[in-house]
JSON list of C-alpha atoms and ligand atoms in Angstrom, two decimals:
[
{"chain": "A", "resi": 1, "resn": "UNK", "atom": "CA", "xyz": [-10.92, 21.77, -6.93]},
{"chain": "A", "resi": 2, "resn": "UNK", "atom": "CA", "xyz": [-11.61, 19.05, -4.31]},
{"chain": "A", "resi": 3, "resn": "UNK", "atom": "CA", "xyz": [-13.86, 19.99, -1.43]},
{"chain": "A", "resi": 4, "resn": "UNK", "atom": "CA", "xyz": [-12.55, 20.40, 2.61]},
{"chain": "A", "resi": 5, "resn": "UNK", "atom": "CA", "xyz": [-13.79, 17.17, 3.16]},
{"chain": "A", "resi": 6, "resn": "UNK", "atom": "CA", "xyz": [-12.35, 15.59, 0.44]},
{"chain": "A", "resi": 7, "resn": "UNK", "atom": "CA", "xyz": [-8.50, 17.14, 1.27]},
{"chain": "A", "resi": 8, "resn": "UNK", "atom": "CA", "xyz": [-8.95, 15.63, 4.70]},
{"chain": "A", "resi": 9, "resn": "UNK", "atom": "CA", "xyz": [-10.54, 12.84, 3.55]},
{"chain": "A", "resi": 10, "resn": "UNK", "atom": "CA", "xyz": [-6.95, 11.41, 1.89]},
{"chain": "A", "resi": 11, "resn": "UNK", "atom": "CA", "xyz": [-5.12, 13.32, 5.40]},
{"chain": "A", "resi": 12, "resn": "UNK", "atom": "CA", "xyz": [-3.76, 12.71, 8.56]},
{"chain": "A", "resi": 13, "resn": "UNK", "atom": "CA", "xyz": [-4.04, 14.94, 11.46]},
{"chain": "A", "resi": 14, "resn": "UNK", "atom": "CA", "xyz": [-0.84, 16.60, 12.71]},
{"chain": "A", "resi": 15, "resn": "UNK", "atom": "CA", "xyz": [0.08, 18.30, 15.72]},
{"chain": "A", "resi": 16, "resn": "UNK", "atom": "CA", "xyz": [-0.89, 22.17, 15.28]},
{"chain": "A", "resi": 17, "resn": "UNK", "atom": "CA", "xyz": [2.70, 23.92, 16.57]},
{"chain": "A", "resi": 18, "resn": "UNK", "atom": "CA", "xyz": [2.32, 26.52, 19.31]},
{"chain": "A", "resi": 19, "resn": "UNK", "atom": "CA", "xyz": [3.16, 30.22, 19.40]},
{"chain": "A", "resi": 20, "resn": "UNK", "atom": "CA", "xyz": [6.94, 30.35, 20.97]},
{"chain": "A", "resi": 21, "resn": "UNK", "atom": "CA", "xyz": [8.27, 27.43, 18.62]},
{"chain": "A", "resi": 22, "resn": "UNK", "atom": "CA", "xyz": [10.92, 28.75, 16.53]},
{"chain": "A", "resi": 23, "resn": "UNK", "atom": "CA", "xyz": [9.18, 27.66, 13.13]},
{"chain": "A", "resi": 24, "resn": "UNK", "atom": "CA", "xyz": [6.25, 29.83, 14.18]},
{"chain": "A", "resi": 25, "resn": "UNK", "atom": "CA", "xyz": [8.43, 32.86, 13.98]},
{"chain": "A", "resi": 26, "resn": "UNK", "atom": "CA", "xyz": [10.85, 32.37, 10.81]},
{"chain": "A", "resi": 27, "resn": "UNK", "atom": "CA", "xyz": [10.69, 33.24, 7.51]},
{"chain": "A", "resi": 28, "resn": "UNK", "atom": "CA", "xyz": [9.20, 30.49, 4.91]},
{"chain": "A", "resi": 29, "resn": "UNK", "atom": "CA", "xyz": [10.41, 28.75, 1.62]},
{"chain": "A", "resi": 30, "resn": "UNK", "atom": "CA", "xyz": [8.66, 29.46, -1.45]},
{"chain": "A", "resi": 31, "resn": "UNK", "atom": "CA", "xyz": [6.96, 26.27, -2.87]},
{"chain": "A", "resi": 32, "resn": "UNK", "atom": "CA", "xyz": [8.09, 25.16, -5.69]},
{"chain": "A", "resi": 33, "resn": "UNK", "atom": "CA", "xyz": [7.26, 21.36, -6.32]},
{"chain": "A", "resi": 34, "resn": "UNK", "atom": "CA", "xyz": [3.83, 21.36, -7.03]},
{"chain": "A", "resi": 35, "resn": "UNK", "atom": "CA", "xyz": [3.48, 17.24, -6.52]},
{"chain": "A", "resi": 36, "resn": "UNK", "atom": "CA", "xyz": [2.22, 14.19, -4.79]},
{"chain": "A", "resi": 37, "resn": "UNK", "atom": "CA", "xyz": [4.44, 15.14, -1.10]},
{"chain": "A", "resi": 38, "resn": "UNK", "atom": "CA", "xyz": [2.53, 19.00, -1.45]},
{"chain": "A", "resi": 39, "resn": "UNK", "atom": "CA", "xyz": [-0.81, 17.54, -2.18]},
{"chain": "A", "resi": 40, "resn": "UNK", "atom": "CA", "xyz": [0.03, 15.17, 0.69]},
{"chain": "A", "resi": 41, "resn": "UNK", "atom": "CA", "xyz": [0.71, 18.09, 3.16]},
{"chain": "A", "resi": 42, "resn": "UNK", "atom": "CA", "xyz": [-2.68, 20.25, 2.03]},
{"chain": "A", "resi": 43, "resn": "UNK", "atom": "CA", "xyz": [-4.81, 16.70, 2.66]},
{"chain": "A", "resi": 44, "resn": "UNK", "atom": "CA", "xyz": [-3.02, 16.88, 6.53]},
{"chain": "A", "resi": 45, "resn": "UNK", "atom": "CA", "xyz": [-3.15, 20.73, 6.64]},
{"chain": "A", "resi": 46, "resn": "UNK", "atom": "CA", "xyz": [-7.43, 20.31, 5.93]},
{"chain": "A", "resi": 47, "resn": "UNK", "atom": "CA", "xyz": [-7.39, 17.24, 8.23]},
{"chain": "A", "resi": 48, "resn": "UNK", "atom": "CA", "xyz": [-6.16, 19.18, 11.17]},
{"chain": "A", "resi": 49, "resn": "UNK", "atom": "CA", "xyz": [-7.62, 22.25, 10.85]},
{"chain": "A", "resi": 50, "resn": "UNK", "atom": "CA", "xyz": [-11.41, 20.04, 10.35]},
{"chain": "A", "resi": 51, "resn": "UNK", "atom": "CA", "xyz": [-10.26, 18.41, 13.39]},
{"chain": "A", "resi": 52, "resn": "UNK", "atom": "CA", "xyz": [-9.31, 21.65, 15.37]},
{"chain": "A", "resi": 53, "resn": "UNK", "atom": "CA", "xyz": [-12.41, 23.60, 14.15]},
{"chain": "A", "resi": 54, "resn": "UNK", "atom": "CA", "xyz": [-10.36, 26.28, 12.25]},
{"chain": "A", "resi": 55, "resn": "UNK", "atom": "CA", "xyz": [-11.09, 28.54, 9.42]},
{"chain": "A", "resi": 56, "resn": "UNK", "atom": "CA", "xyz": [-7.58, 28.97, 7.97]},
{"chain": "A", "resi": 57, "resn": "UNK", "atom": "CA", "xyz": [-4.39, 27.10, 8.61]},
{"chain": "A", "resi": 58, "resn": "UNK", "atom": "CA", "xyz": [-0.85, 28.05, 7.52]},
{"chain": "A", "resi": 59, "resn": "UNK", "atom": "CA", "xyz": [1.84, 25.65, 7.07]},
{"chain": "A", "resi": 60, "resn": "UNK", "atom": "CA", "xyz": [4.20, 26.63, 9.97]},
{"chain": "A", "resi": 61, "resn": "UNK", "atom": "CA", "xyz": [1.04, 25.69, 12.21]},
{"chain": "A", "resi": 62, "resn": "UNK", "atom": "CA", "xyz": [1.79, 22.00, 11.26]},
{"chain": "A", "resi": 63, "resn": "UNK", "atom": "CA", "xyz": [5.83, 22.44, 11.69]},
{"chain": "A", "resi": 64, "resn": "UNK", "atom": "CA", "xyz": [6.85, 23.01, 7.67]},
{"chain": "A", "resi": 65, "resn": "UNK", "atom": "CA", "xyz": [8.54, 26.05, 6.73]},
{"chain": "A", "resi": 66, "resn": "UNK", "atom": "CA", "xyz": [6.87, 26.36, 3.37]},
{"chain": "A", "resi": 67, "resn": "UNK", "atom": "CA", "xyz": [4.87, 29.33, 2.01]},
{"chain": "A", "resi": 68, "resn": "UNK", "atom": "CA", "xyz": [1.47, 28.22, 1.87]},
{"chain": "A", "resi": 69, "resn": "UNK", "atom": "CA", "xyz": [-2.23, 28.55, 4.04]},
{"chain": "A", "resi": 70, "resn": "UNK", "atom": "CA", "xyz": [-5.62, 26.68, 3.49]},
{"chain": "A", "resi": 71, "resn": "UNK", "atom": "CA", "xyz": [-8.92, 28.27, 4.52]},
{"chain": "A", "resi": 72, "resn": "UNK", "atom": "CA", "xyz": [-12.68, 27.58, 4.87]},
{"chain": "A", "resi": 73, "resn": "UNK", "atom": "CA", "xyz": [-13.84, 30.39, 5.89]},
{"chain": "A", "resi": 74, "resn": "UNK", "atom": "CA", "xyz": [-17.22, 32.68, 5.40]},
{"chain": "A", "resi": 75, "resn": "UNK", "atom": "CA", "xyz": [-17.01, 35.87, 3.69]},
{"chain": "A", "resi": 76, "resn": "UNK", "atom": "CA", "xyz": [-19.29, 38.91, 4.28]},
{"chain": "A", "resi": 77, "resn": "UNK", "atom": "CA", "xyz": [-22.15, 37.40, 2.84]},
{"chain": "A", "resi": 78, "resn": "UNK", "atom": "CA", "xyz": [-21.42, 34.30, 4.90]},
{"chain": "A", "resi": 79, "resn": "UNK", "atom": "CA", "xyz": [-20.73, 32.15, 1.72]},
{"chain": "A", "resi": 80, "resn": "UNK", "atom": "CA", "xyz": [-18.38, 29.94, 3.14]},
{"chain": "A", "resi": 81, "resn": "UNK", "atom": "CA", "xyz": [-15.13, 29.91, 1.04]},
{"chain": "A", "resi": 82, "resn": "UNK", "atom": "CA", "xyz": [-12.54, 27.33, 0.58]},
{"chain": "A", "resi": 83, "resn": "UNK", "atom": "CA", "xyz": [-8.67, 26.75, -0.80]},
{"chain": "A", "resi": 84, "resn": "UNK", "atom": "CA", "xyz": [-5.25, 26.73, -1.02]},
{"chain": "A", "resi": 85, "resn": "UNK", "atom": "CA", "xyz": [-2.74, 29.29, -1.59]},
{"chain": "A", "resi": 86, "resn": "UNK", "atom": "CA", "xyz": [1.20, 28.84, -1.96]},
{"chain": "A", "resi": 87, "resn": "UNK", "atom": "CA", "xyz": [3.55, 31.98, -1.83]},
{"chain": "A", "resi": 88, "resn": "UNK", "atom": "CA", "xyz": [0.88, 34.56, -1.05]},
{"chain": "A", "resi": 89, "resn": "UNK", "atom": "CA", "xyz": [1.20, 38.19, -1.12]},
{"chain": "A", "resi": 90, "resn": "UNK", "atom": "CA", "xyz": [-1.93, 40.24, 0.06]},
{"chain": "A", "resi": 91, "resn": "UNK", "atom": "CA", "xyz": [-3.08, 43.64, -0.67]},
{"chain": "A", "resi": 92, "resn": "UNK", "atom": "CA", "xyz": [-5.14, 45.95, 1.18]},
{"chain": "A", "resi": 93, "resn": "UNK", "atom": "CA", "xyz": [-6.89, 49.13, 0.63]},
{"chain": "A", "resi": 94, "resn": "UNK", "atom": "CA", "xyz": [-5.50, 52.48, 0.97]},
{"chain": "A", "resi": 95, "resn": "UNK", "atom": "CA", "xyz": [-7.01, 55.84, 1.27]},
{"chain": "A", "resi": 96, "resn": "UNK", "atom": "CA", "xyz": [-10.87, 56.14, 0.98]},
{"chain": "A", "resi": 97, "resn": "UNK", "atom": "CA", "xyz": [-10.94, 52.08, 0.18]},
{"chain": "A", "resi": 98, "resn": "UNK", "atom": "CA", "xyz": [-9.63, 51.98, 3.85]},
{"chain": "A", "resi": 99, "resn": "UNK", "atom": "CA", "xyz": [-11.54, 50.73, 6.91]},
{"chain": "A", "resi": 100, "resn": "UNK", "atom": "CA", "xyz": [-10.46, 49.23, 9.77]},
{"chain": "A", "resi": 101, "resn": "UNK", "atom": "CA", "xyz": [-12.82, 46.61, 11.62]},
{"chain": "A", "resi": 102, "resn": "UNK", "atom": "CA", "xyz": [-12.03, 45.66, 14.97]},
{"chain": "A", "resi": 103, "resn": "UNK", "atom": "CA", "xyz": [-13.34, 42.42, 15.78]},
{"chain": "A", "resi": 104, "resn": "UNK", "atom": "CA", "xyz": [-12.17, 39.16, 17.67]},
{"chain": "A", "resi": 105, "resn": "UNK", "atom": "CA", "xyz": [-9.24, 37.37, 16.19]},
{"chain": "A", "resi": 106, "resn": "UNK", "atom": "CA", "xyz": [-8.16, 33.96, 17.85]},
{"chain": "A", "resi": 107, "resn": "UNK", "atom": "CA", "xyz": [-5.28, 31.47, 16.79]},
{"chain": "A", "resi": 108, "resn": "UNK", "atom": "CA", "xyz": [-5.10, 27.59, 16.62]},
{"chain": "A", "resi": 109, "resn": "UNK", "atom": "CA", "xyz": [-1.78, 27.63, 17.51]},
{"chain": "A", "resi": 110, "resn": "UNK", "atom": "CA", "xyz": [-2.56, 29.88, 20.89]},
{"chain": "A", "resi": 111, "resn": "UNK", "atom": "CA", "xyz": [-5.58, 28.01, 21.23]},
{"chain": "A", "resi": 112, "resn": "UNK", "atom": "CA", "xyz": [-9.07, 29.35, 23.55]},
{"chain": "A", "resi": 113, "resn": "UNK", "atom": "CA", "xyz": [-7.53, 33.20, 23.46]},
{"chain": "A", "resi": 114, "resn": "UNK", "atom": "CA", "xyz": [-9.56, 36.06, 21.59]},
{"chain": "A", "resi": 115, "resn": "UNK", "atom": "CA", "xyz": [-8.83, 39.66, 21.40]},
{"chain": "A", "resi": 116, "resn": "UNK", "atom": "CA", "xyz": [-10.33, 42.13, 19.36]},
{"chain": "A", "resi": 117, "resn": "UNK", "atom": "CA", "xyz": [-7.51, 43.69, 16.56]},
{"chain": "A", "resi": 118, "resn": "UNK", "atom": "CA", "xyz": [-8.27, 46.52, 14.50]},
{"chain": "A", "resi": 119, "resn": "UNK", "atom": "CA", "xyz": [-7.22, 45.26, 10.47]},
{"chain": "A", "resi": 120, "resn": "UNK", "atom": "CA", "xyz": [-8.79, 46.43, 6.81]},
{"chain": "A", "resi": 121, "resn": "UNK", "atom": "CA", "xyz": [-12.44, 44.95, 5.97]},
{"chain": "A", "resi": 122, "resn": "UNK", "atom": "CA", "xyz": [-11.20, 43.51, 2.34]},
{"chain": "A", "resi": 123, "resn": "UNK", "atom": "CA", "xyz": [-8.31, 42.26, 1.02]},
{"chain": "A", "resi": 124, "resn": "UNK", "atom": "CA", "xyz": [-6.90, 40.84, -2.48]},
{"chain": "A", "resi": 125, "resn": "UNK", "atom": "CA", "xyz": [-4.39, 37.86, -1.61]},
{"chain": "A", "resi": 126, "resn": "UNK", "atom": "CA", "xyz": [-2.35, 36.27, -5.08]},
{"chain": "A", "resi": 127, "resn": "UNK", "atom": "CA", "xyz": [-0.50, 33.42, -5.30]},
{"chain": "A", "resi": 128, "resn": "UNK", "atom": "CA", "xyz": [-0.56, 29.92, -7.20]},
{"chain": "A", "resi": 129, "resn": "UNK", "atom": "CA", "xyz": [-3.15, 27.03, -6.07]},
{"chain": "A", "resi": 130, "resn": "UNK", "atom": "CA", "xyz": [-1.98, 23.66, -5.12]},
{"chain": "A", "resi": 131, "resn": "UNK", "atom": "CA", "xyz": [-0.49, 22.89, -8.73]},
{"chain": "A", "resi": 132, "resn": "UNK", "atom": "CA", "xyz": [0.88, 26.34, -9.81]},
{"chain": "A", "resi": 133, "resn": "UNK", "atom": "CA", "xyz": [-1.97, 27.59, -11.27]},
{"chain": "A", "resi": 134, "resn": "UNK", "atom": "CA", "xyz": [-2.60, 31.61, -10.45]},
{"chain": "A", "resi": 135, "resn": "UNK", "atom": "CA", "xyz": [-5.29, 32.26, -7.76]},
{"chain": "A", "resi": 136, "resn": "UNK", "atom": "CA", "xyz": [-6.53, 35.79, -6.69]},
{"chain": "A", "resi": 137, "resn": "UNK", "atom": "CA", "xyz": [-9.10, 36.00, -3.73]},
{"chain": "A", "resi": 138, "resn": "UNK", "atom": "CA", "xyz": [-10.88, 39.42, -2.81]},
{"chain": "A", "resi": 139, "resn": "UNK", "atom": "CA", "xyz": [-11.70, 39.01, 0.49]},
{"chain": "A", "resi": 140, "resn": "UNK", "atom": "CA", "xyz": [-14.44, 40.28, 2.44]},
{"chain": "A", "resi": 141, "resn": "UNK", "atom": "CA", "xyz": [-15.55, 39.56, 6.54]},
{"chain": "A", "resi": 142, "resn": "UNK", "atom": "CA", "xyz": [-14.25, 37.00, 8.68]},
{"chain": "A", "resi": 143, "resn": "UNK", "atom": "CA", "xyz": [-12.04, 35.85, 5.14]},
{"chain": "A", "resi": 144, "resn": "UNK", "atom": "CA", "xyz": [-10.67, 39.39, 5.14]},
{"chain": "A", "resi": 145, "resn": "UNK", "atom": "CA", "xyz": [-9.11, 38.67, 8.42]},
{"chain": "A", "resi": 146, "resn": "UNK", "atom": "CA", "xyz": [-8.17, 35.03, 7.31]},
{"chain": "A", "resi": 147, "resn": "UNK", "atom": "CA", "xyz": [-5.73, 35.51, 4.74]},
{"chain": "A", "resi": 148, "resn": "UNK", "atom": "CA", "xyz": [-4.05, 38.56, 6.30]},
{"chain": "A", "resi": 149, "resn": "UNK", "atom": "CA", "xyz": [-3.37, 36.34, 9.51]},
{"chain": "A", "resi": 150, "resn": "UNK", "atom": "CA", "xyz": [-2.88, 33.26, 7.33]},
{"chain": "A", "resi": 151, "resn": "UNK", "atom": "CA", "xyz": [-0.55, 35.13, 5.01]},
{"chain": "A", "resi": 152, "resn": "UNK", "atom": "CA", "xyz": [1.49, 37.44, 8.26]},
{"chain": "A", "resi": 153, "resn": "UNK", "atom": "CA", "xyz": [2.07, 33.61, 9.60]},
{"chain": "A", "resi": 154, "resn": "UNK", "atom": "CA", "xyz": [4.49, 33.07, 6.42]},
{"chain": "A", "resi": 155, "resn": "UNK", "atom": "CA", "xyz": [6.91, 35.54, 7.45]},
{"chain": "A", "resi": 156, "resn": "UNK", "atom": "CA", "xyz": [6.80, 34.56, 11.22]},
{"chain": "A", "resi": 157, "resn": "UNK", "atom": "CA", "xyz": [4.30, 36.99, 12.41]},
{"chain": "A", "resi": 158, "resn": "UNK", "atom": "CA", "xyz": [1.56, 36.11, 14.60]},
{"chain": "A", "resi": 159, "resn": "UNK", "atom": "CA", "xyz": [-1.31, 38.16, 15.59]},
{"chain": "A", "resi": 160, "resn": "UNK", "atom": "CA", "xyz": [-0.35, 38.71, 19.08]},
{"chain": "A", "resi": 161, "resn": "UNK", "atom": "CA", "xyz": [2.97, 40.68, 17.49]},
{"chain": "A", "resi": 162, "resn": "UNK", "atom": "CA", "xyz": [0.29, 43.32, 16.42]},
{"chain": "A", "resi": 163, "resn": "UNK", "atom": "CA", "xyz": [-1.98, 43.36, 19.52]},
{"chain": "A", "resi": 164, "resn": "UNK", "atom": "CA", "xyz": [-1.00, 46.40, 22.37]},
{"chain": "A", "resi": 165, "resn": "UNK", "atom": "CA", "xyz": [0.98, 45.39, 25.30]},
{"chain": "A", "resi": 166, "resn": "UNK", "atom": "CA", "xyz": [-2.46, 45.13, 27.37]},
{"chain": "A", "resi": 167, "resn": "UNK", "atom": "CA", "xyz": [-4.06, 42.68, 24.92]},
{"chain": "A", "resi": 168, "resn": "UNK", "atom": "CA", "xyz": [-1.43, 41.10, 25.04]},
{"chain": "A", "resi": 169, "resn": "UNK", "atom": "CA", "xyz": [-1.44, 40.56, 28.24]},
{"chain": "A", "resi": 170, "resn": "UNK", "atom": "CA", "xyz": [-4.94, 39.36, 28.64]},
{"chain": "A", "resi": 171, "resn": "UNK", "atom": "CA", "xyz": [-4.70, 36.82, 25.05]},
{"chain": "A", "resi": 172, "resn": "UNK", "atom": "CA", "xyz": [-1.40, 35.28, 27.42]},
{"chain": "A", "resi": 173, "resn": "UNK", "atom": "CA", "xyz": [-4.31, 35.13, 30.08]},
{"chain": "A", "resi": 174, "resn": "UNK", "atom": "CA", "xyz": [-6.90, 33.94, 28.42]},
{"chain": "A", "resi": 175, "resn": "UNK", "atom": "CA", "xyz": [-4.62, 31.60, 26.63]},
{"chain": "A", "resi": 176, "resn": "UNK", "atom": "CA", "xyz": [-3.11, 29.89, 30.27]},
{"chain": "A", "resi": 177, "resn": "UNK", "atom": "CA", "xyz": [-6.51, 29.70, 31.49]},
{"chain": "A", "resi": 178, "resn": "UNK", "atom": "CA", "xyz": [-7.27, 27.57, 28.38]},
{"chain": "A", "resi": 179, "resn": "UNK", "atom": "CA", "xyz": [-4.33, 25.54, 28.57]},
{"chain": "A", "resi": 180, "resn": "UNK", "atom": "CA", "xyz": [-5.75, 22.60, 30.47]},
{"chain": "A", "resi": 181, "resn": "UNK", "atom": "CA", "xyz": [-8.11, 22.04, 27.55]},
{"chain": "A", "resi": 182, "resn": "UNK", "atom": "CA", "xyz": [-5.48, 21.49, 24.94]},
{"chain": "A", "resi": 183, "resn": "UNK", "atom": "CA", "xyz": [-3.35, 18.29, 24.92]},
{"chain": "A", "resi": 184, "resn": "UNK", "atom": "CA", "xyz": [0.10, 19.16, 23.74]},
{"chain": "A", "resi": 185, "resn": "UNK", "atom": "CA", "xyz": [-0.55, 17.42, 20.91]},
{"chain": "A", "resi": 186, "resn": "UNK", "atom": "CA", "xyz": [-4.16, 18.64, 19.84]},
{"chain": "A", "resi": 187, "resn": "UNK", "atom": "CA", "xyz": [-5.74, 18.26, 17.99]},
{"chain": "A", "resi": 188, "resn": "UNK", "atom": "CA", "xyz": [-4.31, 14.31, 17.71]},
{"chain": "A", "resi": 189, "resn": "UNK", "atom": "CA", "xyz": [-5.49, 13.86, 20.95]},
{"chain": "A", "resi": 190, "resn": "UNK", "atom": "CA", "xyz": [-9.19, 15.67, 21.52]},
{"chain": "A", "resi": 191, "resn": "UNK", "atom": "CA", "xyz": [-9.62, 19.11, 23.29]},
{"chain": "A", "resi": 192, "resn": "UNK", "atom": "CA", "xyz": [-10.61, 18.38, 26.80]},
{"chain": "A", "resi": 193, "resn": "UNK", "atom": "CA", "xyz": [-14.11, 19.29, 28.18]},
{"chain": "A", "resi": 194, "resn": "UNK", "atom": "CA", "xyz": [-13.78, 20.39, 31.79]},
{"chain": "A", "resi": 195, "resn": "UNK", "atom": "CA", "xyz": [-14.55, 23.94, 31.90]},
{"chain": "A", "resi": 196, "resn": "UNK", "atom": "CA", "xyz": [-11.84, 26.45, 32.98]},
{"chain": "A", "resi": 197, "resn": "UNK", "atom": "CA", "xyz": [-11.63, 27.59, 36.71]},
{"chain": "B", "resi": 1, "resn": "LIG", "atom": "ZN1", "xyz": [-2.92, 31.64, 13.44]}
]
């Protein structure tokens, strides 16, 4: 499997779509063509998401309605993991297995906003890699966290839909504080570097 560097090496960087854009809250397609125009999308997906120093990006984030995420992301033994998953489904502990950890999530599409949100410590997310060919993934840490946002972005949800009404209020605070910082079409054009007032 080619590395990060080497998806984005062969990709261009799109805009990363913004929470309130209708394809940011729809359902997705299943992929099914496992050619040169997907392979052409996961080199932009890695492209932008190097550029926008992310650990996971779903497609929906770059405007396509398809089911499918990329991360590079460290797990619990901060190994940093990398790939591609089309039409995930993710599982996640029950009973004893169960335990909730409660730290910081953020979102490239509601960019410089962070709020902590409660979700399970591990996670087993299936699907096919970028030519059909069955993955599996058991998630730990931060990558935990990754593919259950990646994968909740595929069927329109994004993490603010599961925060309370006050963390919600203070991501949509944190987030217009931010705002000055991120060029509508970031990362294209470069996060700015004056500091928030
Ligand atoms: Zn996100």
């Amino acid at each position: 499997m080619p590395t990060p560097r080497q998806w984005a090496a062969k990709g261009k960087v799109r805009r990363v779509t913004r929470w309130n854009e209708p394809v940011m809250h729809g359902p997705t397609r299943p992929v099914t063509e496992f050619g040169d125009e997907l392979h052409q999308l996961i080199a932009d997906m890695f492209a932008t998401m190097e550029r926008a120093e992310g650990v996971g990006l779903a497609a929906p984030q770059v405007a396509v309605d398809l089911s499918l995420f990329i991360y590079h992301c460290p797990d619990d033994h901060d190994r940093l993991r990398h790939g591609v998953v089309c039409n995930p489904a993710v599982t996640l502990p029950e009973g004893n297995d169960r335990r909730l950890d409660s730290t910081e999530e953020g979102c490239l599409s509601w960019p410089g906003a962070y709020q902590p949100l409660a979700r399970p410590d591990r996670a087993i997310c299936e699907g096919v890699d970028e030519n059909g060919e069955p993955v599996r993934i058991e998630a730990t840490g931060l990558l935990a966290r990754c593919v259950q946002h990646e994968t909740d972005h595929l069927s329109g949800t994004v993490f603010g839909d599961r925060l309370s009404t006050r963390s919600r209020r203070l991501l949509d605070q944190q987030k217009r504080q931010a705002a000055h910082l991120y060029p509508d079409d970031w990362p294209i054009s470069p996060k700015g570097t004056r500091s928030a007032m």
